[in-house]
PDB file of C-alpha atoms in Angstrom:
ATOM      1  CA  MET A   2     131.697 -63.471 176.910  1.00 90.00           C
ATOM      2  CA  THR A   3     135.374 -64.027 176.384  1.00 95.00           C
ATOM      3  CA  PRO A   4     137.458 -61.594 174.332  1.00 96.00           C
ATOM      4  CA  GLU A   5     137.671 -64.255 171.595  1.00 96.00           C
ATOM      5  CA  GLU A   6     133.868 -64.582 171.497  1.00 96.00           C
ATOM      6  CA  ILE A   7     133.429 -60.801 171.328  1.00 97.00           C
ATOM      7  CA  LEU A   8     135.885 -60.691 168.430  1.00 97.00           C
ATOM      8  CA  ALA A   9     134.013 -63.499 166.640  1.00 98.00           C
ATOM      9  CA  VAL A  10     130.678 -61.665 167.021  1.00 98.00           C
ATOM     10  CA  GLU A  11     132.224 -58.471 165.628  1.00 98.00           C
ATOM     11  CA  GLU A  12     133.680 -60.388 162.668  1.00 98.00           C
ATOM     12  CA  ILE A  13     130.237 -61.851 161.946  1.00 98.00           C
ATOM     13  CA  LYS A  14     128.693 -58.359 162.088  1.00 98.00           C
ATOM     14  CA  GLN A  15     131.259 -57.248 159.497  1.00 98.00           C
ATOM     15  CA  LEU A  16     130.376 -60.269 157.372  1.00 98.00           C
ATOM     16  CA  ARG A  17     126.706 -59.254 157.236  1.00 98.00           C
ATOM     17  CA  SER A  18     127.651 -55.617 156.495  1.00 97.00           C
ATOM     18  CA  LYS A  19     129.925 -56.715 153.656  1.00 98.00           C
ATOM     19  CA  TYR A  20     127.060 -58.795 152.260  1.00 97.00           C
ATOM     20  CA  SER A  21     124.916 -55.655 151.955  1.00 96.00           C
ATOM     21  CA  HIS A  22     127.694 -53.460 150.584  1.00 97.00           C
ATOM     22  CA  TYR A  23     128.864 -55.982 147.989  1.00 98.00           C
ATOM     23  CA  CYS A  24     125.350 -56.914 146.906  1.00 95.00           C
ATOM     24  CA  ASP A  25     124.217 -53.295 146.564  1.00 95.00           C
ATOM     25  CA  GLY A  26     127.523 -52.234 144.994  1.00 97.00           C
ATOM     26  CA  LEU A  27     127.245 -55.048 142.408  1.00 97.00           C
ATOM     27  CA  GLU A  28     130.579 -56.550 143.483  1.00 98.00           C
ATOM     28  CA  LEU A  29     129.782 -60.159 142.602  1.00 98.00           C
ATOM     29  CA  GLU A  30     133.165 -61.754 143.296  1.00 98.00           C
ATOM     30  CA  LYS A  31     133.531 -60.064 146.697  1.00 98.00           C
ATOM     31  CA  TYR A  32     129.960 -61.110 147.504  1.00 98.00           C
ATOM     32  CA  LEU A  33     130.685 -64.730 146.566  1.00 98.00           C
ATOM     33  CA  ASP A  34     133.840 -64.747 148.730  1.00 98.00           C
ATOM     34  CA  LEU A  35     131.560 -64.360 151.759  1.00 98.00           C
ATOM     35  CA  LEU A  36     129.979 -67.781 151.144  1.00 98.00           C
ATOM     36  CA  THR A  37     131.080 -71.339 151.836  1.00 98.00           C
ATOM     37  CA  GLU A  38     131.317 -73.617 148.800  1.00 98.00           C
ATOM     38  CA  ASP A  39     128.234 -75.541 149.963  1.00 98.00           C
ATOM     39  CA  ILE A  40     126.152 -72.459 150.843  1.00 98.00           C
ATOM     40  CA  VAL A  41     122.382 -72.919 151.066  1.00 98.00           C
ATOM     41  CA  LEU A  42     120.344 -69.840 150.159  1.00 97.00           C
ATOM     42  CA  GLU A  43     116.674 -70.249 151.045  1.00 96.00           C
ATOM     43  CA  ALA A  44     113.942 -67.901 149.909  1.00 91.00           C
ATOM     44  CA  ASP A  45     110.401 -68.172 148.635  1.00 88.00           C
ATOM     45  CA  GLN A  46     109.786 -69.026 144.975  1.00 84.00           C
ATOM     46  CA  LYS A  47     109.361 -65.379 143.952  1.00 80.00           C
ATOM     47  CA  HIS A  48     112.913 -64.721 145.128  1.00 80.00           C
ATOM     48  CA  GLY A  49     114.558 -67.801 143.619  1.00 82.00           C
ATOM     49  CA  GLY A  50     113.535 -70.616 145.973  1.00 90.00           C
ATOM     50  CA  THR A  51     116.231 -72.731 147.596  1.00 96.00           C
ATOM     51  CA  VAL A  52     119.623 -72.633 145.890  1.00 96.00           C
ATOM     52  CA  CYS A  53     122.519 -74.882 146.938  1.00 98.00           C
ATOM     53  CA  GLY A  54     126.206 -74.339 146.243  1.00 98.00           C
ATOM     54  CA  LYS A  55     128.233 -71.279 145.389  1.00 98.00           C
ATOM     55  CA  GLN A  56     127.897 -71.697 141.605  1.00 97.00           C
ATOM     56  CA  ALA A  57     124.084 -71.857 141.804  1.00 96.00           C
ATOM     57  CA  VAL A  58     124.064 -68.760 144.009  1.00 96.00           C
ATOM     58  CA  ARG A  59     126.361 -67.073 141.485  1.00 97.00           C
ATOM     59  CA  ALA A  60     123.828 -67.658 138.691  1.00 95.00           C
ATOM     60  CA  LEU A  61     120.933 -66.307 140.776  1.00 92.00           C
ATOM     61  CA  VAL A  62     122.718 -63.228 142.136  1.00 93.00           C
ATOM     62  CA  GLU A  63     124.467 -62.391 138.857  1.00 95.00           C
ATOM     63  CA  ALA A  64     121.093 -62.326 137.069  1.00 92.00           C
ATOM     64  CA  MET A  65     119.707 -60.045 139.794  1.00 87.00           C
ATOM     65  CA  MET A  66     122.721 -57.746 139.606  1.00 92.00           C
ATOM     66  CA  LYS A  67     122.368 -57.391 135.834  1.00 93.00           C
ATOM     67  CA  ARG A  68     118.936 -55.804 136.372  1.00 88.00           C
ATOM     68  CA  GLN A  69     120.314 -53.175 138.759  1.00 87.00           C
ATOM     69  CA  LYS A  70     122.515 -50.135 138.766  1.00 92.00           C
ATOM     70  CA  ARG A  71     125.121 -49.745 141.452  1.00 94.00           C
ATOM     71  CA  TYR A  72     123.459 -48.773 144.771  1.00 91.00           C
ATOM     72  CA  GLU A  73     120.031 -48.717 143.172  1.00 90.00           C
ATOM     73  CA  MET A  74     119.202 -51.485 145.637  1.00 87.00           C
ATOM     74  CA  PHE A  75     119.830 -50.797 149.330  1.00 88.00           C
ATOM     75  CA  HIS A  76     119.923 -53.453 152.080  1.00 92.00           C
ATOM     76  CA  LEU A  77     119.685 -51.909 155.545  1.00 93.00           C
ATOM     77  CA  VAL A  78     120.320 -54.503 158.274  1.00 96.00           C
ATOM     78  CA  SER A  79     119.945 -54.131 162.016  1.00 96.00           C
ATOM     79  CA  ASN A  80     119.195 -55.837 165.320  1.00 97.00           C
ATOM     80  CA  PRO A  81     121.727 -58.671 165.130  1.00 97.00           C
ATOM     81  CA  LEU A  82     121.155 -61.660 167.394  1.00 98.00           C
ATOM     82  CA  ILE A  83     124.345 -63.693 167.063  1.00 98.00           C
ATOM     83  CA  GLU A  84     124.961 -66.925 168.912  1.00 98.00           C
ATOM     84  CA  LEU A  85     128.237 -68.780 168.784  1.00 98.00           C
ATOM     85  CA  ILE A  86     127.835 -72.549 168.796  1.00 98.00           C
ATOM     86  CA  ASP A  87     131.557 -73.292 169.011  1.00 97.00           C
ATOM     87  CA  ASP A  88     134.829 -71.821 167.716  1.00 96.00           C
ATOM     88  CA  THR A  89     133.865 -72.335 164.065  1.00 98.00           C
ATOM     89  CA  HIS A  90     130.039 -72.234 163.935  1.00 98.00           C
ATOM     90  CA  GLY A  91     127.402 -69.684 164.769  1.00 98.00           C
ATOM     91  CA  THR A  92     123.897 -68.509 163.989  1.00 98.00           C
ATOM     92  CA  GLY A  93     122.386 -65.089 163.531  1.00 98.00           C
ATOM     93  CA  ARG A  94     119.116 -63.261 162.960  1.00 98.00           C
ATOM     94  CA  TRP A  95     118.929 -59.796 161.441  1.00 98.00           C
ATOM     95  CA  TYR A  96     116.178 -57.418 160.376  1.00 97.00           C
ATOM     96  CA  LEU A  97     116.298 -56.173 156.793  1.00 95.00           C
ATOM     97  CA  LEU A  98     114.679 -53.092 155.328  1.00 92.00           C
ATOM     98  CA  ASP A  99     115.191 -53.219 151.588  1.00 88.00           C
ATOM     99  CA  TYR A 100     114.867 -50.299 149.241  1.00 84.00           C
ATOM    100  CA  ASN A 101     115.021 -50.243 145.465  1.00 81.00           C
ATOM    101  CA  PHE A 102     115.341 -46.866 143.826  1.00 79.00           C
ATOM    102  CA  LYS A 103     113.831 -48.132 140.575  1.00 75.00           C
ATOM    103  CA  TYR A 104     110.572 -47.322 142.318  1.00 69.00           C
ATOM    104  CA  THR A 105     109.941 -43.665 141.594  1.00 68.00           C
ATOM    105  CA  GLU A 106     107.010 -43.068 143.950  1.00 73.00           C
ATOM    106  CA  GLU A 107     108.075 -45.138 146.951  1.00 74.00           C
ATOM    107  CA  PRO A 108     111.456 -46.896 147.030  1.00 79.00           C
ATOM    108  CA  PHE A 109     110.640 -49.054 150.061  1.00 72.00           C
ATOM    109  CA  ARG A 110     110.498 -52.661 148.853  1.00 77.00           C
ATOM    110  CA  VAL A 111     110.323 -55.213 151.627  1.00 82.00           C
ATOM    111  CA  VAL A 112     110.826 -56.159 155.283  1.00 89.00           C
ATOM    112  CA  CYS A 113     112.693 -59.408 155.820  1.00 93.00           C
ATOM    113  CA  VAL A 114     114.303 -61.398 158.602  1.00 97.00           C
ATOM    114  CA  TYR A 115     117.613 -63.048 157.758  1.00 97.00           C
ATOM    115  CA  GLU A 116     118.279 -66.317 159.578  1.00 98.00           C
ATOM    116  CA  ASP A 117     121.949 -67.155 159.054  1.00 98.00           C
ATOM    117  CA  GLN A 118     124.352 -69.949 159.804  1.00 98.00           C
ATOM    118  CA  TYR A 119     128.053 -69.143 159.847  1.00 98.00           C
ATOM    119  CA  GLU A 120     131.152 -71.260 159.544  1.00 98.00           C
ATOM    120  CA  LYS A 121     134.749 -70.238 160.099  1.00 98.00           C
ATOM    121  CA  VAL A 122     136.805 -71.433 157.112  1.00 98.00           C
ATOM    122  CA  ASN A 123     140.571 -70.902 156.998  1.00 97.00           C
ATOM    123  CA  GLY A 124     140.292 -68.317 159.768  1.00 97.00           C
ATOM    124  CA  GLU A 125     137.422 -66.322 158.165  1.00 98.00           C
ATOM    125  CA  TRP A 126     133.727 -66.326 159.001  1.00 98.00           C
ATOM    126  CA  LYS A 127     131.502 -67.164 156.031  1.00 98.00           C
ATOM    127  CA  PHE A 128     127.824 -67.767 155.431  1.00 98.00           C
ATOM    128  CA  SER A 129     126.957 -71.459 155.227  1.00 98.00           C
ATOM    129  CA  ARG A 130     123.173 -70.911 155.131  1.00 98.00           C
ATOM    130  CA  ILE A 131     121.029 -67.836 154.595  1.00 98.00           C
ATOM    131  CA  HIS A 132     117.276 -68.087 155.030  1.00 98.00           C
ATOM    132  CA  LEU A 133     115.239 -65.061 153.958  1.00 95.00           C
ATOM    133  CA  ASN A 134     111.865 -64.741 155.637  1.00 93.00           C
ATOM    134  CA  PHE A 135     110.000 -62.073 153.653  1.00 89.00           C
ATOM    135  CA  LEU A 136     107.328 -60.359 155.731  1.00 87.00           C
ATOM    136  CA  TYR A 137     106.034 -57.188 154.065  1.00 79.00           C
ATOM    137  CA  PRO A 138     104.940 -55.802 151.652  1.00 65.00           C
ATOM    138  CA  TYR A 139     106.008 -57.938 148.691  1.00 61.00           C
ATOM    139  CA  ARG A 140     107.337 -55.848 145.867  1.00 56.00           C
ATOM    140  CA  TRP A 141     109.861 -56.866 143.239  1.00 55.00           C
ATOM    141  CA  PRO A 142     111.337 -54.791 140.397  1.00 53.00           C
ATOM    142  CA  GLU A 143     109.449 -56.594 137.610  1.00 55.00           C
ATOM    143  CA  ASN A 144     106.299 -54.996 139.064  1.00 48.00           C
ATOM    144  CA  LEU A 145     107.485 -51.567 137.896  1.00 40.00           C
TER     145      LEU A 145
END
């Protein structure tokens, strides 16, 4: 790996970390700044289905954030597999352990695999596609 490629991988790792921090900290505008204008967010129907474009993602995430308190939700990501396609595109896979402290008995909510696509826009890495593959168990706050 070249020094430039190592730097790009580290910037993408920071991008995913910011995603968790801004989502859990209910910082909507900072969260949205991590996305390309034509972002595609793919999940199952229980988690909003497929949403295209930053404004559609805004509506989905803003509604979710309104149901939460700051850091009541906790995204823990690990095991990044990042592949650079070229100077401005890359892919990544991450494990997610998600906790929601609305659950009083057991805060553990779900295991997920993120499958990301990244694009470098005006010198900054952004998410252009996020696919959430929910694996286990399958809990959501309305089940409280």
